mmCIF file of C-alpha atoms in Angstrom:
data_model
loop_
_atom_site.group_PDB
_atom_site.id
_atom_site.type_symbol
_atom_site.label_atom_id
_atom_site.label_comp_id
_atom_site.label_asym_id
_atom_site.label_seq_id
_atom_site.Cartn_x
_atom_site.Cartn_y
_atom_site.Cartn_z
ATOM 1 C CA UNK A 638 -0.390 -1.163 12.389
ATOM 2 C CA UNK A 639 -2.794 0.573 9.781
ATOM 3 C CA UNK A 640 -2.228 0.428 6.159
ATOM 4 C CA UNK A 641 -0.861 4.272 6.360
ATOM 5 C CA UNK A 642 0.142 5.923 9.617
ATOM 6 C CA UNK A 643 1.130 9.545 10.625
ATOM 7 C CA UNK A 644 3.276 10.165 13.321
ATOM 8 C CA UNK A 645 3.503 13.697 14.613
ATOM 9 C CA UNK A 646 7.049 14.644 16.223
ATOM 10 C CA UNK A 647 6.999 18.317 16.246
ATOM 11 C CA UNK A 648 4.729 21.442 16.448
ATOM 12 C CA UNK A 649 5.756 24.199 13.572
ATOM 13 C CA UNK A 650 4.097 27.299 12.392
ATOM 14 C CA UNK A 651 5.318 27.667 8.708
ATOM 15 C CA UNK A 652 4.300 30.448 6.749
ATOM 16 C CA UNK A 653 2.847 29.769 3.457
ATOM 17 C CA UNK A 654 5.363 26.957 2.876
ATOM 18 C CA UNK A 655 6.055 25.049 -0.240
ATOM 19 C CA UNK A 656 6.278 21.344 -0.282
ATOM 20 C CA UNK A 657 9.535 20.038 -1.547
ATOM 21 C CA UNK A 658 9.745 16.074 -2.341
ATOM 22 C CA UNK A 659 12.833 13.896 -2.759
ATOM 23 C CA UNK A 660 12.182 10.378 -2.424
ATOM 24 C CA UNK A 661 14.683 7.719 -4.312
ATOM 25 C CA UNK A 662 14.396 7.576 -8.242
ATOM 26 C CA UNK A 663 16.719 7.376 -11.327
ATOM 27 C CA UNK A 664 20.107 8.875 -10.206
ATOM 28 C CA UNK A 665 18.734 9.473 -6.847
ATOM 29 C CA UNK A 666 18.629 13.022 -7.868
ATOM 30 C CA UNK A 667 15.597 14.353 -5.841
ATOM 31 C CA UNK A 668 16.769 12.461 -2.759
ATOM 32 C CA UNK A 669 20.275 13.974 -3.122
ATOM 33 C CA UNK A 670 18.701 17.429 -3.732
ATOM 34 C CA UNK A 671 16.986 17.406 -0.479
ATOM 35 C CA UNK A 672 19.308 15.464 1.400
ATOM 36 C CA UNK A 673 22.034 18.570 0.285
ATOM 37 C CA UNK A 674 19.109 20.954 1.248
ATOM 38 C CA UNK A 675 18.834 19.763 4.636
ATOM 39 C CA UNK A 676 22.470 19.403 5.545
ATOM 40 C CA UNK A 677 22.959 23.162 4.342
ATOM 41 C CA UNK A 678 19.855 24.893 5.972
ATOM 42 C CA UNK A 679 18.557 24.308 9.787
ATOM 43 C CA UNK A 680 15.570 21.915 9.731
ATOM 44 C CA UNK A 681 13.377 20.540 12.116
ATOM 45 C CA UNK A 682 11.891 17.092 11.902
ATOM 46 C CA UNK A 683 7.962 17.512 12.220
ATOM 47 C CA UNK A 684 6.351 14.171 11.183
ATOM 48 C CA UNK A 685 6.732 10.644 9.872
ATOM 49 C CA UNK A 686 4.780 8.613 7.891
ATOM 50 C CA UNK A 687 4.782 4.528 7.945
ATOM 51 C CA UNK A 688 3.071 2.212 5.994
ATOM 52 C CA UNK A 689 2.657 -1.506 5.061
ATOM 53 C CA UNK A 690 3.601 -0.751 1.675
ATOM 54 C CA UNK A 691 7.120 0.261 2.250
ATOM 55 C CA UNK A 692 9.570 -2.846 2.347
ATOM 56 C CA UNK A 693 9.145 -4.906 5.557
ATOM 57 C CA UNK A 694 12.583 -3.595 7.161
ATOM 58 C CA UNK A 695 14.110 -1.237 9.650
ATOM 59 C CA UNK A 696 17.530 1.020 8.948
ATOM 60 C CA UNK A 697 20.144 0.727 11.578
ATOM 61 C CA UNK A 698 22.279 3.381 12.744
ATOM 62 C CA UNK A 699 25.015 2.820 15.444
ATOM 63 C CA UNK A 700 23.038 -0.321 16.425
ATOM 64 C CA UNK A 701 19.561 1.726 16.895
ATOM 65 C CA UNK A 702 16.738 0.889 14.584
ATOM 66 C CA UNK A 703 13.910 2.806 12.738
ATOM 67 C CA UNK A 704 11.117 1.121 10.895
ATOM 68 C CA UNK A 705 11.025 2.226 7.211
ATOM 69 C CA UNK A 706 9.054 5.391 6.474
ATOM 70 C CA UNK A 707 9.128 8.699 5.133
ATOM 71 C CA UNK A 708 9.931 12.061 6.913
ATOM 72 C CA UNK A 709 8.721 15.826 6.843
ATOM 73 C CA UNK A 710 11.347 18.206 7.816
ATOM 74 C CA UNK A 711 10.224 22.142 8.483
ATOM 75 C CA UNK A 712 12.910 24.467 6.835
ATOM 76 C CA UNK A 713 12.714 28.196 7.090
ATOM 77 C CA UNK A 714 15.662 30.050 5.311
ATOM 78 C CA UNK A 715 16.232 33.558 6.911
ATOM 79 C CA UNK A 716 15.646 34.940 3.572
ATOM 80 C CA UNK A 717 13.278 32.878 1.423
ATOM 81 C CA UNK A 718 10.125 30.905 1.633
ATOM 82 C CA UNK A 719 9.490 28.511 4.197
ATOM 83 C CA UNK A 720 9.855 24.677 2.944
ATOM 84 C CA UNK A 721 8.259 21.288 3.909
ATOM 85 C CA UNK A 722 10.899 18.814 2.758
ATOM 86 C CA UNK A 723 9.628 15.145 2.156
ATOM 87 C CA UNK A 724 12.444 12.562 1.894
ATOM 88 C CA UNK A 725 12.937 8.952 2.789
ATOM 89 C CA UNK A 726 14.832 5.851 1.837
ATOM 90 C CA UNK A 727 12.139 4.067 -0.095
ATOM 91 C CA UNK A 728 8.929 4.567 -2.135
ATOM 92 C CA UNK A 729 5.823 2.057 -2.068
ATOM 93 C CA UNK A 730 6.436 -1.360 -3.408
ATOM 94 C CA UNK A 731 3.002 -1.584 -5.271
ATOM 95 C CA UNK A 732 0.350 0.719 -7.257
ATOM 96 C CA UNK A 733 -2.013 0.899 -4.204
ATOM 97 C CA UNK A 734 0.753 1.633 -1.897
ATOM 98 C CA UNK A 735 2.034 4.756 -3.999
ATOM 99 C CA UNK A 736 -1.575 6.237 -4.266
ATOM 100 C CA UNK A 737 -2.390 5.973 -0.913
ATOM 101 C CA UNK A 738 1.056 7.074 0.584
ATOM 102 C CA UNK A 739 0.563 10.056 -1.798
ATOM 103 C CA UNK A 740 -2.816 10.870 -0.477
ATOM 104 C CA UNK A 741 -1.062 10.876 3.035
ATOM 105 C CA UNK A 742 1.819 12.853 2.051
ATOM 106 C CA UNK A 743 -0.769 15.500 0.676
ATOM 107 C CA UNK A 744 -2.777 15.494 3.710
ATOM 108 C CA UNK A 745 0.182 16.276 5.710
ATOM 109 C CA UNK A 746 1.054 19.177 3.249
ATOM 110 C CA UNK A 747 -2.555 20.435 3.426
ATOM 111 C CA UNK A 748 -2.543 20.483 7.552
ATOM 112 C CA UNK A 749 0.790 22.624 7.365
ATOM 113 C CA UNK A 750 -0.982 25.103 4.691
ATOM 114 C CA UNK A 751 1.067 24.098 1.470
ATOM 115 C CA UNK A 752 -0.683 25.416 -1.470
ATOM 116 C CA UNK A 753 2.387 24.682 -3.973
ATOM 117 C CA UNK A 754 4.628 21.555 -4.164
ATOM 118 C CA UNK A 755 7.883 20.737 -6.095
ATOM 119 C CA UNK A 756 8.670 16.827 -6.925
ATOM 120 C CA UNK A 757 12.340 16.838 -7.492
ATOM 121 C CA UNK A 758 13.624 13.730 -9.642
ATOM 122 C CA UNK A 759 15.826 12.699 -12.558
ATOM 123 C CA UNK A 760 14.981 11.708 -16.184
ATOM 124 C CA UNK A 761 17.098 9.208 -17.787
ATOM 125 C CA UNK A 762 18.953 9.881 -21.198
ATOM 126 C CA UNK A 763 20.292 6.350 -21.459
ATOM 127 C CA UNK A 764 23.843 7.832 -21.945
ATOM 128 C CA UNK A 765 26.573 9.731 -20.169
ATOM 129 C CA UNK A 766 26.148 13.323 -20.350
ATOM 130 C CA UNK A 767 28.106 16.594 -19.443
ATOM 131 C CA UNK A 768 25.577 19.507 -19.893
ATOM 132 C CA UNK A 769 22.751 18.926 -17.364
ATOM 133 C CA UNK A 770 19.264 20.562 -18.663
ATOM 134 C CA UNK A 771 16.330 20.611 -16.286
ATOM 135 C CA UNK A 772 13.040 19.450 -17.590
ATOM 136 C CA UNK A 773 9.658 20.280 -16.097
ATOM 137 C CA UNK A 774 6.045 19.285 -15.899
ATOM 138 C CA UNK A 775 3.419 21.460 -14.129
ATOM 139 C CA UNK A 776 -0.126 21.463 -13.428
ATOM 140 C CA UNK A 777 -0.790 25.386 -14.318
ATOM 141 C CA UNK A 778 0.105 27.377 -17.164
ATOM 142 C CA UNK A 779 1.064 29.754 -14.499
ATOM 143 C CA UNK A 780 3.761 27.380 -12.851
ATOM 144 C CA UNK A 781 4.873 26.744 -16.474
ATOM 145 C CA UNK A 782 5.801 30.310 -17.022
ATOM 146 C CA UNK A 783 7.787 30.697 -13.578
ATOM 147 C CA UNK A 784 9.941 27.847 -14.159
ATOM 148 C CA UNK A 785 10.612 28.701 -17.942
ATOM 149 C CA UNK A 786 11.620 32.126 -16.492
ATOM 150 C CA UNK A 787 14.507 30.255 -14.422
ATOM 151 C CA UNK A 788 15.430 28.008 -17.270
ATOM 152 C CA UNK A 789 13.391 24.974 -16.993
ATOM 153 C CA UNK A 790 12.910 23.277 -20.065
ATOM 154 C CA UNK A 791 9.377 21.970 -21.198
ATOM 155 C CA UNK A 792 9.675 19.953 -24.127
ATOM 156 C CA UNK A 793 6.758 18.055 -26.244
ATOM 157 C CA UNK A 794 6.282 14.248 -25.336
ATOM 158 C CA UNK A 795 8.924 14.166 -22.421
ATOM 159 C CA UNK A 796 9.525 12.543 -20.462
ATOM 160 C CA UNK A 797 8.662 9.385 -22.590
ATOM 161 C CA UNK A 798 6.183 7.075 -20.639
ATOM 162 C CA UNK A 799 5.208 9.884 -18.267
ATOM 163 C CA UNK A 800 6.398 10.475 -14.729
ATOM 164 C CA UNK A 801 5.554 7.394 -12.093
ATOM 165 C CA UNK A 802 5.797 7.127 -8.376
ATOM 166 C CA UNK A 803 5.209 9.986 -5.999
ATOM 167 C CA UNK A 804 6.591 12.312 -8.225
ATOM 168 C CA UNK A 805 3.876 11.783 -10.629
ATOM 169 C CA UNK A 806 0.859 11.485 -8.138
ATOM 170 C CA UNK A 807 1.965 14.631 -6.475
ATOM 171 C CA UNK A 808 1.065 16.438 -9.588
ATOM 172 C CA UNK A 809 -2.058 14.396 -10.824
ATOM 173 C CA UNK A 810 -3.547 13.962 -7.216
ATOM 174 C CA UNK A 811 -2.266 17.429 -6.220
ATOM 175 C CA UNK A 812 -4.187 18.851 -8.803
ATOM 176 C CA UNK A 813 -7.209 17.078 -8.105
ATOM 177 C CA UNK A 814 -7.238 18.602 -4.473
ATOM 178 C CA UNK A 815 -6.185 22.093 -5.732
ATOM 179 C CA UNK A 816 -2.421 22.281 -5.313
ATOM 180 C CA UNK A 817 -0.268 24.019 -7.863
ATOM 181 C CA UNK A 818 2.471 21.309 -8.650
ATOM 182 C CA UNK A 819 5.454 20.742 -10.583
ATOM 183 C CA UNK A 820 7.830 18.339 -11.240
ATOM 184 C CA UNK A 821 11.643 19.531 -11.672
ATOM 185 C CA UNK A 822 13.837 16.531 -13.483
ATOM 186 C CA UNK A 823 17.333 16.781 -13.969
ATOM 187 C CA UNK A 824 18.931 14.825 -16.701
ATOM 188 C CA UNK A 825 20.861 12.281 -16.025
ATOM 189 C CA UNK A 826 22.103 8.942 -17.278
ATOM 190 C CA UNK A 827 20.361 6.570 -15.152
ATOM 191 C CA UNK A 828 23.167 4.503 -14.462
ATOM 192 C CA UNK A 829 24.930 6.239 -11.649
ATOM 193 C CA UNK A 830 23.768 8.017 -8.311
ATOM 194 C CA UNK A 831 23.980 11.866 -10.139
ATOM 195 C CA UNK A 832 25.333 14.654 -7.569
ATOM 196 C CA UNK A 833 25.669 17.237 -10.780
ATOM 197 C CA UNK A 834 21.939 16.616 -11.932
ATOM 198 C CA UNK A 835 20.918 16.894 -8.037
ATOM 199 C CA UNK A 836 22.759 20.405 -8.150
ATOM 200 C CA UNK A 837 21.254 21.472 -11.266
ATOM 201 C CA UNK A 838 17.801 20.590 -9.848
ATOM 202 C CA UNK A 839 18.565 22.409 -6.633
ATOM 203 C CA UNK A 840 19.945 25.415 -8.361
ATOM 204 C CA UNK A 841 16.691 25.621 -9.905
ATOM 205 C CA UNK A 842 14.502 25.465 -6.806
ATOM 206 C CA UNK A 843 16.664 27.975 -5.313
ATOM 207 C CA UNK A 844 15.802 30.599 -7.735
ATOM 208 C CA UNK A 845 12.001 29.601 -7.491
ATOM 209 C CA UNK A 846 11.768 29.616 -3.692
ATOM 210 C CA UNK A 847 14.764 31.926 -2.742
ATOM 211 C CA UNK A 848 17.039 30.443 -0.465
ATOM 212 C CA UNK A 849 21.045 30.114 -0.230
ATOM 213 C CA UNK A 850 22.923 26.928 0.083
ATOM 214 C CA UNK A 851 26.576 26.256 -0.566
ATOM 215 C CA UNK A 852 27.311 23.691 -3.087
ATOM 216 C CA UNK A 853 30.851 22.351 -1.694
ATOM 217 C CA UNK A 854 30.194 19.235 -0.691
ATOM 218 C CA UNK A 855 27.653 18.205 -3.596
ATOM 219 C CA UNK A 856 30.557 19.079 -5.764
ATOM 220 C CA UNK A 857 32.883 17.126 -3.932
ATOM 221 C CA UNK A 858 30.446 13.888 -4.516
ATOM 222 C CA UNK A 859 30.199 14.901 -7.843
ATOM 223 C CA UNK A 860 34.008 14.749 -8.308
ATOM 224 C CA UNK A 861 34.001 11.427 -7.126
ATOM 225 C CA UNK A 862 31.414 10.180 -9.429
ATOM 226 C CA UNK A 863 33.395 11.833 -12.162
ATOM 227 C CA UNK A 864 36.129 9.473 -11.373
ATOM 228 C CA UNK A 865 33.676 6.622 -11.474
ATOM 229 C CA UNK A 866 32.292 7.655 -14.988
ATOM 230 C CA UNK A 867 36.004 8.045 -16.376
ATOM 231 C CA UNK A 868 36.569 4.492 -15.494
ATOM 232 C CA UNK A 869 33.029 3.446 -17.210
ATOM 233 C CA UNK A 870 34.301 5.038 -20.204
ATOM 234 C CA UNK A 871 37.532 3.273 -20.490
ATOM 235 C CA UNK A 872 35.361 -0.115 -19.802
ATOM 236 C CA UNK A 873 34.749 -2.483 -22.862
ATOM 237 C CA UNK A 874 31.722 -1.084 -24.545
ATOM 238 C CA UNK A 875 30.484 -4.080 -25.247
ATOM 239 C CA UNK A 876 28.603 -4.214 -21.993
ATOM 240 C CA UNK A 877 24.761 -4.658 -22.211
ATOM 241 C CA UNK A 878 22.970 -1.381 -21.828
ATOM 242 C CA UNK A 879 20.026 -1.013 -19.068
ATOM 243 C CA UNK A 880 16.690 -1.773 -20.967
ATOM 244 C CA UNK A 881 14.062 0.951 -21.565
ATOM 245 C CA UNK A 882 11.922 -0.177 -18.657
ATOM 246 C CA UNK A 883 14.677 -0.134 -16.329
ATOM 247 C CA UNK A 884 15.408 3.257 -17.194
ATOM 248 C CA UNK A 885 11.624 4.364 -17.517
ATOM 249 C CA UNK A 886 11.180 5.550 -13.635
ATOM 250 C CA UNK A 887 11.164 9.081 -12.361
ATOM 251 C CA UNK A 888 11.156 9.801 -8.989
#
């Protein structure tokens, strides 16, 4: 197979859509957010991207296999802006793959008429938290203003170390290609899958893009994680913390 391959699966006509990316990263925040979005609003799978830079594996569902890849779904809310939603189970395993895949993702977005992109992810705090703020980074002052209006925080020198992976490159490479782009990052401990942070990020996106979703199932997952957190808090405080390098990744 080629280094980067696109597989068209559907033909849809989207009206001025926004790209929404949620791939695995800290706390699985972005991935949880887009998975919930796809569960709550009817969508259509329109394209897959495969690459030799993904892990060498297939997923298995009821005995059926699927080569590792990323998927684009068309989402058209009844009241709100059309979305092209990117998700998957993996990110690239190397720098060349990150760059090449992001360029391919932007090619797909361009073909569907996308002009604005939102990368969803988590920013690690290194400690368990109760109040979830959403931090932002954006390519234009206009996008910064739009996001500040809905409560996104833009903090000096945060996130420390910048934004890596597809979430960061969507902004860096997207700006070079004329896309307006932003990254919405929910605060999360960095230790656990974090449905509460995912909900905080999705609520911000909801305000910007204008769609309606029910959060009951996400809140149920959050309650389950609360029990995990409670048990962690009861554990010996001598457990080694994750290193700064472990917590640096945002995606």
